[in-house]
Structure formats: C-alpha cells, structure tokens
Short mmCIF file of C-alpha atoms and ligand atoms in Angstrom, two decimals:
data_model
loop_
_atom_site.label_atom_id
_atom_site.label_comp_id
_atom_site.label_asym_id
_atom_site.label_seq_id
_atom_site.Cartn_x
_atom_site.Cartn_y
_atom_site.Cartn_z
CA MET A 1 -24.02 13.61 0.58
CA SER A 2 -20.81 14.76 0.34
CA LYS A 3 -17.97 12.98 -1.11
CA LYS A 4 -15.53 10.86 1.11
CA THR A 5 -12.20 12.32 1.01
CA VAL A 6 -9.39 9.50 0.35
CA PHE A 7 -4.87 9.82 1.82
CA ILE A 8 -3.03 7.48 -0.21
CA THR A 9 0.38 7.25 -0.01
CA GLY A 10 2.73 7.29 -3.94
CA ALA A 11 0.41 8.31 -5.69
CA GLY A 12 2.68 9.90 -8.23
CA ARG A 13 3.76 6.80 -10.08
CA GLY A 14 3.01 3.03 -9.96
CA ILE A 15 0.43 1.45 -9.29
CA GLY A 16 -0.99 4.65 -6.62
CA GLU A 17 -0.95 6.91 -9.55
CA ALA A 18 -3.20 4.04 -11.03
CA ILE A 19 -5.82 3.78 -7.87
CA TYR A 20 -5.48 7.42 -7.39
CA LYS A 21 -6.84 8.23 -11.39
CA LYS A 22 -9.14 5.47 -11.69
CA LEU A 23 -10.53 6.98 -8.35
CA LYS A 24 -10.47 10.39 -10.29
CA THR A 25 -13.37 8.67 -12.57
CA GLU A 26 -15.89 8.39 -9.50
CA LYS A 27 -17.43 10.71 -6.24
CA TYR A 28 -14.61 10.92 -3.70
CA LYS A 29 -12.05 14.47 -2.30
CA ILE A 30 -8.17 13.19 -3.52
CA ILE A 31 -5.03 14.30 -1.06
CA ALA A 32 -2.47 12.56 -2.90
CA PRO A 33 1.76 14.35 -1.38
CA SER A 34 4.41 13.71 -3.25
CA ARG A 35 7.34 12.50 -1.36
CA ASP A 36 8.15 16.55 -1.15
CA GLU A 37 5.35 16.98 1.22
CA LEU A 38 6.24 13.79 3.48
CA ASP A 39 9.46 11.89 3.15
CA LEU A 40 8.13 8.33 5.26
CA ASN A 41 11.11 7.87 4.84
CA ASP A 42 11.96 10.73 8.32
CA ASN A 43 9.69 10.24 11.22
CA VAL A 44 10.33 13.81 11.33
CA SER A 45 8.73 15.24 7.90
CA ILE A 46 5.52 12.41 9.83
CA TYR A 47 5.39 14.22 12.60
CA ARG A 48 5.33 18.29 10.32
CA TYR A 49 3.04 16.63 7.37
CA ILE A 50 0.57 15.37 10.87
CA GLU A 51 1.12 17.63 12.36
CA THR A 52 -0.19 20.84 9.92
CA HIS A 53 -2.20 19.50 8.95
CA LYS A 54 -4.44 17.99 11.87
CA ASN A 55 -7.75 19.15 10.96
CA LEU A 56 -7.88 17.26 8.26
CA LYS A 57 -11.09 14.72 8.22
CA ILE A 58 -9.86 11.51 5.97
CA ASP A 59 -12.38 8.51 6.03
CA ILE A 60 -10.02 6.77 3.35
CA LEU A 61 -6.55 5.62 4.11
CA ILE A 62 -4.53 4.01 0.91
CA ASN A 63 -1.00 3.48 2.68
CA ASN A 64 0.18 2.53 -0.94
CA ALA A 65 4.45 3.67 -1.37
CA GLY A 66 6.47 1.08 -0.40
CA VAL A 67 10.02 0.59 -1.51
CA ASN A 68 11.84 -3.40 -2.34
CA PHE A 69 15.25 -3.39 -2.14
CA PRO A 70 16.62 -6.89 -2.77
CA SER A 71 19.85 -7.84 -1.04
CA TRP A 72 21.38 -11.49 -0.07
CA ILE A 73 21.05 -12.64 3.67
CA ASP A 74 25.45 -11.18 4.07
CA GLU A 75 24.70 -8.18 2.17
CA LEU A 76 22.70 -6.94 3.65
CA THR A 77 23.14 -3.01 4.93
CA ASP A 78 21.36 -2.05 8.53
CA ASP A 79 20.43 1.20 5.51
CA ASN A 80 17.94 -1.00 3.86
CA ILE A 81 16.75 -2.80 6.57
CA ASP A 82 15.72 0.60 8.28
CA LYS A 83 13.89 1.69 4.40
CA HIS A 84 12.40 -0.96 4.60
CA MET A 85 10.42 -0.62 7.71
CA GLN A 86 10.49 2.76 7.97
CA ILE A 87 9.15 3.34 4.87
CA ASN A 88 7.19 0.08 4.29
CA LEU A 89 5.70 -0.93 7.65
CA ILE A 90 6.42 1.93 10.45
CA SER A 91 5.46 4.94 8.14
CA PRO A 92 1.66 3.03 7.79
CA ILE A 93 0.54 2.62 11.21
CA LYS A 94 2.17 5.90 11.74
CA LEU A 95 -0.62 7.41 9.09
CA ILE A 96 -3.63 4.81 10.75
CA ARG A 97 -2.76 6.26 14.04
CA ALA A 98 -3.15 9.56 12.85
CA PHE A 99 -6.08 8.97 11.34
CA VAL A 100 -8.24 6.36 12.66
CA PRO A 101 -9.82 9.05 14.97
CA TYR A 102 -11.47 11.47 13.36
CA MET A 103 -12.40 7.77 11.41
CA LYS A 104 -13.59 6.83 14.73
CA LYS A 105 -15.75 9.31 15.97
CA ASN A 106 -17.09 8.80 12.69
CA GLN A 107 -18.21 5.75 13.08
CA TRP A 108 -17.37 5.38 9.30
CA GLY A 109 -13.47 4.03 7.65
CA LYS A 110 -11.69 1.93 4.60
CA ILE A 111 -7.84 1.49 4.94
CA ILE A 112 -5.86 -0.22 2.70
CA ASN A 113 -2.03 -1.48 2.71
CA ILE A 114 -0.64 -2.22 -0.59
CA SER A 115 0.96 -5.15 0.39
CA SER A 116 2.74 -8.11 -1.58
CA ILE A 117 2.27 -11.71 -2.30
CA PHE A 118 5.65 -11.56 -0.94
CA GLY A 119 3.44 -10.55 1.82
CA VAL A 120 2.42 -14.72 1.95
CA VAL A 121 4.94 -16.02 0.46
CA ALA A 122 8.76 -15.14 0.18
CA ARG A 123 11.87 -15.84 -2.33
CA GLY A 124 15.34 -15.17 -1.69
CA LYS A 125 17.33 -11.49 -2.03
CA GLN A 126 13.44 -10.53 0.28
CA THR A 127 14.08 -11.13 3.70
CA MET A 128 13.71 -7.25 4.32
CA TYR A 129 10.86 -6.81 1.83
CA SER A 130 9.08 -9.86 2.42
CA ALA A 131 10.05 -9.38 6.14
CA THR A 132 7.52 -5.73 6.31
CA LYS A 133 4.37 -7.40 3.71
CA HIS A 134 4.49 -10.18 5.70
CA ALA A 135 4.33 -7.63 8.59
CA ILE A 136 1.82 -5.08 7.21
CA ASN A 137 -0.67 -7.92 6.63
CA GLY A 138 -0.26 -8.74 10.31
CA VAL A 139 -1.48 -5.08 11.26
CA THR A 140 -4.32 -5.94 9.00
CA LYS A 141 -5.73 -9.09 10.34
CA ALA A 142 -5.40 -6.64 13.80
CA LEU A 143 -7.13 -3.83 13.47
CA ALA A 144 -9.51 -5.43 11.17
CA LEU A 145 -10.24 -7.06 14.82
CA GLU A 146 -9.48 -3.47 17.07
CA LEU A 147 -11.01 -1.24 14.37
CA GLY A 148 -14.82 -3.26 12.97
CA PRO A 149 -16.68 -2.21 15.95
CA SER A 150 -16.12 1.62 14.77
CA ASN A 151 -17.38 0.09 11.26
CA ILE A 152 -13.91 0.44 9.87
CA LEU A 153 -12.81 -1.79 7.78
CA VAL A 154 -9.08 -2.57 7.21
CA ASN A 155 -7.66 -4.69 4.28
CA SER A 156 -4.78 -6.04 2.58
CA VAL A 157 -3.96 -6.11 -1.56
CA CYS A 158 -1.19 -8.44 -2.44
CA PRO A 159 0.41 -8.11 -5.96
CA GLY A 160 2.17 -10.23 -8.09
CA PHE A 161 4.37 -8.79 -10.05
CA THR A 162 2.94 -5.69 -11.51
CA ASN A 163 4.66 -3.78 -14.51
CA THR A 164 5.45 -0.70 -12.06
CA ASP A 165 9.45 1.24 -12.12
CA LEU A 166 9.66 -1.47 -9.33
CA VAL A 167 9.40 -4.47 -11.72
CA LYS A 168 10.77 -2.36 -14.84
CA ARG A 169 14.16 -2.18 -12.74
CA ASN A 170 15.29 -6.01 -13.78
CA PRO A 171 16.70 -7.40 -16.40
CA PRO A 172 13.87 -8.19 -19.41
CA GLU A 173 14.70 -11.73 -19.92
CA LYS A 174 14.53 -12.23 -16.22
CA ASN A 175 10.87 -10.66 -15.69
CA ALA A 176 10.39 -13.16 -19.03
CA LEU A 177 10.36 -16.39 -17.06
CA ILE A 178 8.86 -14.36 -14.28
CA ALA A 179 6.41 -14.15 -16.88
CA LYS A 180 6.54 -17.77 -17.35
CA ASP A 181 5.58 -19.43 -14.28
CA ILE A 182 2.33 -17.04 -14.41
CA PRO A 183 -0.54 -19.26 -14.91
CA MET A 184 -2.40 -15.48 -16.97
CA GLY A 185 2.16 -15.52 -18.44
CA ARG A 186 2.70 -11.28 -18.58
CA PHE A 187 2.65 -9.07 -15.57
CA ALA A 188 -0.44 -7.40 -13.89
CA GLN A 189 -1.25 -3.54 -14.79
CA PRO A 190 -1.60 -1.04 -13.21
CA GLU A 191 -4.84 0.00 -12.98
CA GLU A 192 -5.96 -4.26 -12.96
CA ILE A 193 -5.04 -3.12 -8.64
CA ALA A 194 -6.70 0.04 -9.15
CA GLU A 195 -9.69 -1.84 -10.23
CA LEU A 196 -10.02 -4.26 -6.85
CA VAL A 197 -8.85 -0.75 -4.70
CA SER A 198 -11.66 0.69 -5.96
CA PHE A 199 -14.15 -2.08 -5.38
CA LEU A 200 -12.78 -2.05 -2.17
CA ILE A 201 -13.40 0.87 -0.39
CA SER A 202 -16.85 1.14 -1.53
CA ASP A 203 -19.48 1.26 -0.56
CA LYS A 204 -20.31 -2.28 -2.50
CA ASN A 205 -18.15 -3.01 0.16
CA THR A 206 -19.27 -3.58 2.75
CA TYR A 207 -18.37 -7.50 4.54
CA ILE A 208 -14.76 -7.92 3.34
CA ASN A 209 -12.80 -6.78 6.65
CA GLY A 210 -9.39 -8.18 7.75
CA GLN A 211 -8.47 -10.06 4.70
CA CYS A 212 -5.56 -10.16 2.93
CA LEU A 213 -6.48 -10.29 -1.40
CA VAL A 214 -3.85 -12.04 -3.80
CA ILE A 215 -4.07 -10.54 -7.28
CA ASP A 216 -1.49 -12.02 -8.82
CA GLY A 217 -3.05 -14.31 -11.58
CA GLY A 218 -2.15 -17.69 -10.11
CA PHE A 219 1.15 -17.22 -9.55
CA THR A 220 1.00 -17.86 -5.70
CA CYS A 221 -1.49 -20.72 -6.89
CA ARG A 222 1.51 -23.54 -7.71
N1 NAP B 301 5.39 -3.92 -8.95
C1 NAP B 301 4.80 -4.82 -8.10
O1 NAP B 301 5.15 -5.25 -9.57
C2 NAP B 301 3.97 -4.45 -6.74
C3 NAP B 301 3.78 -6.42 -6.55
C4 NAP B 301 3.57 -6.34 -5.19
C5 NAP B 301 3.81 -5.27 -4.23
N2 NAP B 301 3.61 -3.79 -4.99
C6 NAP B 301 3.53 -2.95 -3.95
O2 NAP B 301 2.95 -1.64 -4.10
C7 NAP B 301 3.30 -0.48 -4.08
C8 NAP B 301 3.22 0.76 -4.94
O3 NAP B 301 4.30 0.02 -6.04
P1 NAP B 301 4.90 0.11 -7.44
O4 NAP B 301 4.99 -0.99 -7.79
O5 NAP B 301 4.69 1.21 -7.83
O6 NAP B 301 6.35 0.84 -7.11
P2 NAP B 301 6.87 2.76 -7.65
O7 NAP B 301 6.50 2.09 -8.99
O8 NAP B 301 8.44 2.60 -7.27
O9 NAP B 301 6.32 3.60 -6.30
C9 NAP B 301 6.43 3.39 -5.71
C10 NAP B 301 6.31 4.61 -4.57
O10 NAP B 301 5.82 5.60 -3.63
C11 NAP B 301 6.85 6.31 -3.38
N3 NAP B 301 7.60 6.27 -2.13
C12 NAP B 301 9.24 5.89 -2.23
N4 NAP B 301 9.60 6.29 -1.30
C13 NAP B 301 8.79 7.47 -0.25
C14 NAP B 301 9.12 7.69 0.61
N5 NAP B 301 10.08 7.49 1.41
N6 NAP B 301 8.19 8.52 0.84
C15 NAP B 301 6.88 8.54 0.95
N7 NAP B 301 6.70 8.38 -0.57
C16 NAP B 301 7.33 7.16 -1.62
C17 NAP B 301 7.64 6.79 -4.84
O11 NAP B 301 7.16 8.21 -4.63
P3 NAP B 301 8.18 8.89 -5.04
O12 NAP B 301 7.51 9.02 -6.85
O13 NAP B 301 8.78 10.45 -5.14
O14 NAP B 301 9.97 8.29 -5.55
C18 NAP B 301 6.48 5.75 -5.60
O15 NAP B 301 4.98 6.72 -6.45
C19 NAP B 301 3.96 -0.33 -3.30
O16 NAP B 301 3.60 -1.24 -1.84
C20 NAP B 301 4.96 -2.23 -3.56
O17 NAP B 301 5.56 -2.70 -2.48
C21 NAP B 301 3.83 -2.88 -6.06
#
C-alpha cells in the first residue's frame, strides 16, 4: 500500500514538531511548510501556496499552528482580534477547503484540528484564544457530520498546558502555580500530545469522529 501523505502546519517547534517527529517514525510522506512558505496570517500567502501546490494529494491534514496573545477585554486591539481569527480559525478552514476535494474523491481522509482546553473551558485574558478554539471545535463537529459519509474523520485534540514556547514565556512561578491545579501535577510533554494525534490518524481509528478529545492530565475535571 502506498504511503499516506500528511500535511501539518507549525511543525517547526512545540507540539507540531513533536507530531512531525513521531510521524517520521511511521509510514507517512509528510509535508510541513515553514512560515516563509506558508504564512497563515496572510491570505495572499495561503492562496498563493494553494494555487502553486494544487496537485497536492493530501490524505491527512493536521491544523496545528496557533497563537495565543492574552489580553484583558478593555485592552484588546483589533490586531490581536484579527491575528487570532486568521491564524487559529480562518486559515485552518481554508486549508480544509483546499484539501477536502481530493479526500472526497478518494473516499478516505483524516483531519485533526489542534484546539485547546480553552476550546472547552475558558479563563480571563483568553477572550480571543478561547473564542477561536471553541469555534474550531464547532468546525470539527460540523465537518464530522458533513464529511462522515465520505469516510473522512474529523476530530479536535484539546491539549491542556503543554511544555512549549507558548507556555515557557510565562514566569516560572506562574507555571508552578498552574501545575499545582493539574491532578497529574505537571504540564504535558509535546510528545504525549503527538501520541494521541498519531493514533487518531492511524488505521486503528476507524470510528472516532467529530470529537474534541481533551488531553490535560485531568485539569478540566474540577
Ligand atoms: N502549549 C500549550 O500549552 C498548548 C495548549 C493547548 C493548545 N495548544 C495549541 O497547540 C498548537 C501548537 O502550539 P505550541 O504550544 O506548539 O505553540 P508554539 O510552540 O508557540 O508553536 C507555534 C507554531 O505555530 C506556528 N505559527 C504561528 N504563527 C504562524 C503563522 N502566521 N504562519 C505559519 N505558522 C505559524 C509557529 O511557526 P514559527 O516557528 O514560524 O513561529 C510554530 O511552529 C496551537 O494550536 C496551540 O493553540 C498549545
């Protein structure tokens, strides 16, 4: 059987890098454009990439790239709103739209949206992050309904606090306090998130569809 082709965004570091490394050990052809090749904050870049790669036959799409710029509501700038919307929500939808026709033709596909626990719960200063992560979970559910009949499984993975640059920018004292609230007493390692993604896109997953799978060490059980 020929290798399946995976397309993943944001694979240069953090969770995306861990997924990339894990999938490299498995039987996939992987396409992982850098930000220079595909800037998700720029629709021109997205359209140019899609146009110049229109012969790509993508079996599995992993929308991983994301940003989080915390802000109190009364300090929230238009630029902050636009960046979250564009990178966390609009660009994944545009990539799905571009790659789904081949999956439909092939009657096989897997789509993973890397969401967040803040797509399920929320906290202060996370208005836009939470808005976009809740919304991408809505996209996952709507598309599971729409694409299930074409044998395309669509799921969200919702990590809790994970040791990447996204959280390393917090003061260590703050992260230590957060870790105390996590039943496991620690943040996730990116490799732990990659294991779940690897399973969901594998042939072992034949029936999980439209789910927002929380992987947070029990944090959201409180
Ligand atoms: N870390 C956590 O605690 C956590 C928890 C829940 C969910 N998540 C989600 O997991 C995903 C990965 O997060 P992470 O923690 O691995 O973050 P990270 O270490 O900050 O990495 C973010 C990735 O997204 C890419 N990216 C950002 N803006 C981009 C743009 N305009 N165009 C193309 N690529 C862009 C970055 O590319 P460059 O390398 O070029 O900057 C980088 O590869 C995100 O969707 C995030 O919301 C993370």
